[in-house]
Amino acid sequence: MSATPTPGTTSAAAPGPAPGRARHVLAVLVLIPAVVALALWAFAWPAARTAPRDLPIAVAGAPAAVAGLEHQLERKEGAFEVHRYDDEAAARAAIEDRDVYGAIVATERGPRLLTASAASPVVAQMLKETASAQAPKGAPVQVEDVVAAPPGDPRGAALGASVLPMALAGVAAGAVVTLLGLRGVRAACALVGAAALVGVVAAALTHSWLGALTGDWWTEAGVLALSTLAVSATVAGLAAVLGRAGIALGALTVVLIGNPFSGVASAPELLPEPAGAIGQWLPPGAGGTLLRSVSFFDGAAASRPAWTLAVWAGVGLVLVLVGGAVRGRRAG
């Protein structure tokens, strides 16, 4: 005969939810909205607050003639950083050296505007509107594009759109090297080799096919490779020190912060502070600035972004080598 359970007792305990699974569900419920909020803040905030902030612009001509122009520009507090030059030639040289985005030259026939759409088509259009507003009523403003954007990409759309794919290529390379278990010298060699190939492929597409770049082909390929290596080495280096969590940290920093803060699609000075400044110290922003310099301005103002990328790449590779050595000793 089977025993009859007494009232108030059960024959077997009812299974309850595993504590580990409950924590996983809670993590999903917390992390996903947090990541979405971070992405919306990083991408939507700069786009909604686009405006000139200490945008370098020049005025040139006789002191008496440019005094009024300078005063009108400075009335917009915080919008422009006005530089005064004696004549048009000096202002033109400042544009070509990437010291300013454009210049308003006072002439006998009225104001003359010098722009550089290769530096930023958005800024060039903004300066046209500003110069027209400053000119006497009914007086036309002569406009000359000193460093024009390439015919294949007159609005800079292709260059701006290339930032995210290059960042994703770097993240993917760093993640693959980590997940394949490569360590130390082998991992460093794989990262450098992959970055070099990415640079060649990217230059072939952006320069040879799309015509978005017009500088020296191999120099552009080197910049694209260095930009990729700065990201991939950082991701792999963080993973070598922190484990797989380093991949997520590197990807979030580069994609969700570095990409929208890069200012490549407009200009760093058009982003809300301190987003523009932060973006120039991260690989996407530094890479975009360096690519513009070598492609359109014969390398002018290329030192700082080049060193920024070199530091990211160098530190990342050092972390890869150190992390590989530490793991090797632990395994031994």
Coordinates of C-alpha atoms in Angstrom, one line a residue:
M1 CA 0.0 0.0 0.0
S2 CA 1.2 3.5 -0.7
A3 CA 1.5 5.8 2.2
T4 CA -1.0 8.6 2.3
P5 CA 0.6 12.0 3.0
T6 CA -0.6 13.6 6.1
P7 CA -2.5 16.9 5.8
G8 CA -0.4 20.0 5.6
T9 CA 2.6 18.2 4.2
T10 CA 3.8 17.7 0.6
S11 CA 5.5 14.6 -0.9
A12 CA 8.2 16.7 -2.7
A13 CA 9.4 20.3 -2.5
A14 CA 8.2 22.6 -5.4
P15 CA 11.1 23.7 -7.6
G16 CA 11.8 27.4 -7.2
P17 CA 13.6 29.8 -9.6
A18 CA 17.4 29.4 -9.6
P19 CA 19.1 32.4 -7.9
G20 CA 21.6 32.6 -10.8
R21 CA 18.9 32.9 -13.4
A22 CA 17.1 35.5 -11.5
R23 CA 20.2 37.6 -11.4
H24 CA 20.7 37.2 -15.1
V25 CA 17.1 38.4 -15.7
L26 CA 17.7 41.4 -13.5
A27 CA 21.0 42.2 -15.3
V28 CA 19.2 42.2 -18.6
L29 CA 16.4 44.4 -17.3
V30 CA 18.9 46.9 -16.0
L31 CA 21.7 46.9 -18.6
I32 CA 19.7 47.0 -21.8
P33 CA 17.8 50.3 -20.9
A34 CA 21.1 51.7 -19.5
V35 CA 22.9 51.0 -22.8
V36 CA 20.0 52.5 -24.8
A37 CA 20.0 55.6 -22.6
L38 CA 23.7 56.0 -23.1
A39 CA 23.5 55.6 -26.9
L40 CA 20.6 58.1 -27.2
W41 CA 22.5 60.6 -25.0
A42 CA 25.8 60.1 -26.9
F43 CA 24.2 60.4 -30.4
A44 CA 21.2 62.6 -29.9
W45 CA 22.6 65.2 -27.5
P46 CA 25.4 66.5 -29.8
A47 CA 23.0 66.5 -32.8
A48 CA 20.4 68.5 -30.9
R49 CA 22.9 71.1 -29.6
T50 CA 24.9 71.7 -32.8
A51 CA 26.1 75.3 -32.8
P52 CA 29.5 77.2 -33.2
R53 CA 31.5 77.3 -30.0
D54 CA 34.8 79.2 -30.2
L55 CA 34.9 78.4 -33.9
P56 CA 38.2 79.8 -35.3
I57 CA 37.5 82.4 -38.0
A58 CA 39.7 85.2 -39.4
V59 CA 39.1 88.8 -40.5
A60 CA 41.5 90.5 -42.8
G61 CA 42.1 93.9 -44.2
A62 CA 42.9 97.4 -42.9
P63 CA 42.4 97.8 -39.2
A64 CA 39.7 100.5 -39.7
A65 CA 37.8 98.3 -42.2
V66 CA 37.9 95.0 -40.2
A67 CA 37.1 96.6 -36.8
G68 CA 33.4 96.6 -37.5
L69 CA 33.4 93.0 -38.8
E70 CA 35.4 91.9 -35.8
H71 CA 33.0 93.6 -33.4
Q72 CA 29.9 92.1 -35.1
L73 CA 31.4 88.6 -34.8
E74 CA 32.4 89.0 -31.2
R75 CA 28.9 90.1 -30.3
K76 CA 27.9 86.5 -30.6
E77 CA 29.5 85.5 -27.3
G78 CA 31.2 82.2 -27.4
A79 CA 30.4 81.5 -31.0
F80 CA 33.6 82.6 -32.8
E81 CA 37.2 82.8 -32.0
V82 CA 38.2 85.8 -34.2
H83 CA 41.8 86.0 -35.5
R84 CA 42.9 89.2 -37.3
Y85 CA 45.3 89.2 -40.2
D86 CA 46.7 92.1 -42.2
D87 CA 45.7 91.0 -45.7
E88 CA 44.0 88.3 -47.7
A89 CA 47.2 86.4 -48.4
A90 CA 47.8 85.9 -44.6
A91 CA 44.2 84.8 -44.1
R92 CA 44.4 82.3 -47.0
A93 CA 47.6 80.8 -45.5
A94 CA 45.9 80.4 -42.1
I95 CA 43.1 78.5 -43.8
E96 CA 45.5 76.2 -45.6
D97 CA 47.4 75.6 -42.3
R98 CA 44.1 74.7 -40.6
D99 CA 44.4 77.5 -38.1
V100 CA 41.0 78.9 -39.0
Y101 CA 38.0 77.5 -40.9
G102 CA 37.5 80.6 -43.0
A103 CA 38.0 84.3 -43.3
I104 CA 36.1 87.5 -44.0
V105 CA 38.2 89.9 -46.0
A106 CA 37.2 93.6 -46.1
T107 CA 37.7 95.0 -49.6
E108 CA 36.6 98.2 -51.4
R109 CA 33.9 96.2 -53.2
G110 CA 32.5 94.8 -49.9
P111 CA 33.2 91.7 -47.8
R112 CA 34.9 88.7 -49.4
L113 CA 34.5 85.3 -47.8
L114 CA 37.2 82.6 -47.9
T115 CA 36.0 79.1 -46.9
A116 CA 37.4 75.6 -46.8
S117 CA 34.7 73.1 -47.5
A118 CA 37.3 70.3 -47.3
A119 CA 37.7 71.1 -43.5
S120 CA 33.9 71.0 -43.0
P121 CA 31.1 71.6 -45.6
V122 CA 28.8 72.3 -42.7
V123 CA 31.0 75.1 -41.4
A124 CA 31.6 76.5 -44.9
Q125 CA 27.8 76.9 -45.3
M126 CA 27.4 78.4 -41.9
L127 CA 30.1 81.0 -42.7
K128 CA 28.3 81.9 -45.9
E129 CA 25.1 82.6 -43.9
T130 CA 27.1 84.6 -41.3
A131 CA 28.9 86.7 -43.9
S132 CA 25.7 87.5 -45.7
A133 CA 24.1 88.6 -42.4
Q134 CA 27.1 90.9 -41.7
A135 CA 27.2 92.5 -45.1
P136 CA 25.4 95.8 -45.8
K137 CA 21.9 95.3 -47.1
G138 CA 21.8 94.5 -50.8
A139 CA 25.6 94.0 -51.0
P140 CA 26.6 90.6 -52.4
V141 CA 29.2 88.6 -50.7
Q142 CA 32.0 87.1 -52.9
V143 CA 32.8 83.6 -51.9
E144 CA 35.9 81.6 -52.7
D145 CA 36.4 78.0 -51.6
V146 CA 40.2 78.0 -50.9
V147 CA 40.4 74.3 -50.1
A148 CA 37.4 72.7 -51.7
A149 CA 35.9 69.3 -50.9
P150 CA 36.5 66.7 -53.5
P151 CA 34.0 66.4 -56.4
G152 CA 33.3 62.8 -55.4
D153 CA 32.2 63.9 -51.9
P154 CA 31.2 67.6 -52.0
R155 CA 29.2 67.4 -48.7
G156 CA 31.6 65.2 -46.8
A157 CA 29.0 62.5 -46.4
A158 CA 31.3 59.6 -47.4
L159 CA 34.1 60.8 -45.1
G160 CA 31.6 61.3 -42.2
A161 CA 30.0 57.9 -42.8
S162 CA 33.4 56.1 -42.7
V163 CA 34.0 56.7 -39.0
L164 CA 31.6 54.1 -37.7
P165 CA 32.7 51.3 -40.0
M166 CA 36.4 51.9 -39.2
A167 CA 35.6 51.8 -35.5
L168 CA 33.6 48.6 -35.9
A169 CA 36.5 47.1 -37.8
G170 CA 38.9 47.8 -35.0
V171 CA 36.5 46.5 -32.4
A172 CA 36.0 43.3 -34.4
A173 CA 39.7 42.8 -34.9
G174 CA 40.4 43.1 -31.2
A175 CA 37.5 40.9 -30.2
V176 CA 38.5 38.1 -32.7
V177 CA 42.1 38.1 -31.6
T178 CA 40.9 37.7 -28.0
L179 CA 38.3 35.1 -28.7
L180 CA 40.7 33.0 -30.8
G181 CA 43.0 32.8 -27.8
L182 CA 46.0 34.6 -29.4
R183 CA 48.3 36.1 -26.8
G184 CA 51.5 38.1 -26.6
V185 CA 53.6 38.5 -29.8
R186 CA 51.2 36.5 -31.9
A187 CA 48.3 38.7 -30.9
A188 CA 50.3 41.9 -31.6
C189 CA 51.3 40.7 -35.0
A190 CA 47.8 39.7 -35.9
L191 CA 46.5 43.1 -34.9
V192 CA 49.1 45.0 -36.8
G193 CA 48.6 42.8 -39.9
A194 CA 44.9 43.1 -39.8
A195 CA 45.1 46.9 -39.4
A196 CA 47.4 47.2 -42.4
L197 CA 45.0 45.2 -44.6
V198 CA 42.1 47.2 -43.4
G199 CA 43.9 50.4 -44.3
V200 CA 44.6 49.2 -47.8
V201 CA 41.0 48.1 -48.4
A202 CA 39.6 51.3 -46.9
A203 CA 41.8 53.5 -49.1
A204 CA 40.9 51.5 -52.2
L205 CA 37.2 52.2 -51.4
T206 CA 37.3 55.8 -50.2
H207 CA 40.0 57.1 -52.5
S208 CA 40.0 55.0 -55.7
W209 CA 36.3 54.1 -55.9
L210 CA 34.3 56.8 -54.2
G211 CA 36.7 59.7 -54.7
A212 CA 36.1 61.0 -51.2
L213 CA 39.9 61.4 -50.6
T214 CA 42.4 63.2 -52.8
G215 CA 45.7 63.0 -51.1
D216 CA 48.6 60.6 -51.3
W217 CA 47.1 57.1 -51.5
W218 CA 49.6 55.3 -49.3
T219 CA 49.6 58.0 -46.7
E220 CA 45.8 57.8 -46.5
A221 CA 46.1 54.0 -46.2
G222 CA 48.6 54.4 -43.4
V223 CA 46.3 56.8 -41.5
L224 CA 43.3 54.4 -41.9
A225 CA 45.5 51.5 -40.7
L226 CA 46.7 53.5 -37.7
S227 CA 43.2 54.5 -36.8
T228 CA 42.1 50.8 -37.0
L229 CA 45.1 49.7 -34.9
A230 CA 44.4 52.3 -32.2
V231 CA 41.0 50.7 -31.7
S232 CA 41.8 47.1 -32.1
A233 CA 44.9 47.2 -29.9
T234 CA 42.9 49.1 -27.2
V235 CA 40.1 46.5 -27.3
A236 CA 42.5 43.5 -27.2
G237 CA 44.7 45.2 -24.6
L238 CA 41.7 45.7 -22.3
A239 CA 40.6 42.2 -22.8
A240 CA 44.1 40.9 -22.0
V241 CA 44.0 42.7 -18.7
L242 CA 40.3 42.5 -17.7
G243 CA 39.1 39.5 -19.6
R244 CA 36.1 39.5 -22.0
A245 CA 34.7 42.5 -20.1
G246 CA 37.5 44.5 -21.7
I247 CA 36.0 43.9 -25.1
A248 CA 32.7 45.4 -24.0
L249 CA 34.4 48.4 -22.3
G250 CA 36.5 49.1 -25.4
A251 CA 33.5 48.8 -27.7
L252 CA 31.4 51.1 -25.6
T253 CA 34.1 53.7 -25.4
V254 CA 34.9 53.7 -29.1
V255 CA 31.4 53.2 -30.6
L256 CA 29.1 55.0 -28.2
I257 CA 31.4 57.8 -27.2
G258 CA 34.2 58.1 -29.7
N259 CA 31.9 57.9 -32.8
P260 CA 29.3 60.6 -32.0
F261 CA 31.9 62.8 -30.3
S262 CA 34.3 62.7 -33.3
G263 CA 32.8 65.7 -35.1
V264 CA 33.9 64.3 -38.4
A265 CA 30.5 64.9 -40.0
S266 CA 30.4 68.6 -38.9
A267 CA 33.3 69.9 -36.8
P268 CA 34.5 69.5 -33.2
E269 CA 33.7 73.1 -32.5
L270 CA 30.1 72.6 -33.4
L271 CA 29.5 70.0 -30.7
P272 CA 28.5 70.9 -27.2
E273 CA 31.3 71.2 -24.7
P274 CA 33.1 69.1 -23.7
A275 CA 32.0 66.5 -26.3
G276 CA 34.1 68.0 -29.1
A277 CA 37.3 68.1 -27.0
I278 CA 36.8 64.6 -25.7
G279 CA 36.2 63.3 -29.2
Q280 CA 39.5 64.5 -30.4
W281 CA 41.3 62.5 -27.8
L282 CA 39.6 59.3 -28.9
P283 CA 40.6 57.2 -31.9
P284 CA 37.6 58.0 -34.2
G285 CA 37.9 61.8 -33.8
A286 CA 41.7 61.8 -34.0
G287 CA 41.5 59.5 -37.0
G288 CA 39.0 61.7 -38.9
T289 CA 41.0 64.9 -38.2
L290 CA 44.3 63.3 -39.3
L291 CA 42.6 61.9 -42.5
R292 CA 41.4 65.4 -43.5
S293 CA 44.9 66.9 -42.9
V294 CA 46.8 64.4 -45.0
S295 CA 44.1 64.2 -47.7
F296 CA 43.2 67.9 -48.3
F297 CA 45.8 70.1 -46.4
D298 CA 49.1 68.5 -47.2
G299 CA 49.5 67.3 -43.6
A300 CA 48.8 70.6 -41.9
A301 CA 47.9 70.3 -38.2
A302 CA 48.5 66.5 -38.3
S303 CA 50.9 66.2 -35.4
R304 CA 48.4 66.1 -32.5
P305 CA 45.9 63.6 -34.0
A306 CA 48.8 61.4 -35.2
W307 CA 50.4 61.3 -31.7
T308 CA 46.9 60.6 -30.2
L309 CA 46.4 57.5 -32.4
A310 CA 50.0 56.4 -31.8
V311 CA 49.5 56.5 -28.0
W312 CA 46.3 54.5 -28.2
A313 CA 47.9 51.9 -30.4
G314 CA 51.1 51.8 -28.4
V315 CA 49.4 51.4 -25.0
G316 CA 47.1 48.8 -26.4
L317 CA 49.9 46.7 -27.8
V318 CA 51.8 47.0 -24.5
L319 CA 48.8 45.7 -22.6
V320 CA 48.5 42.8 -25.1
L321 CA 52.1 41.8 -24.5
V322 CA 52.0 42.2 -20.8
G323 CA 48.7 40.4 -20.4
G324 CA 50.0 37.6 -22.6
A325 CA 53.1 37.3 -20.5
V326 CA 51.1 37.2 -17.2
R327 CA 48.7 34.6 -18.4
G328 CA 51.6 32.5 -19.7
R329 CA 53.3 32.5 -16.3
R330 CA 50.0 31.6 -14.6
A331 CA 49.5 28.7 -17.0
G332 CA 53.1 27.6 -16.4

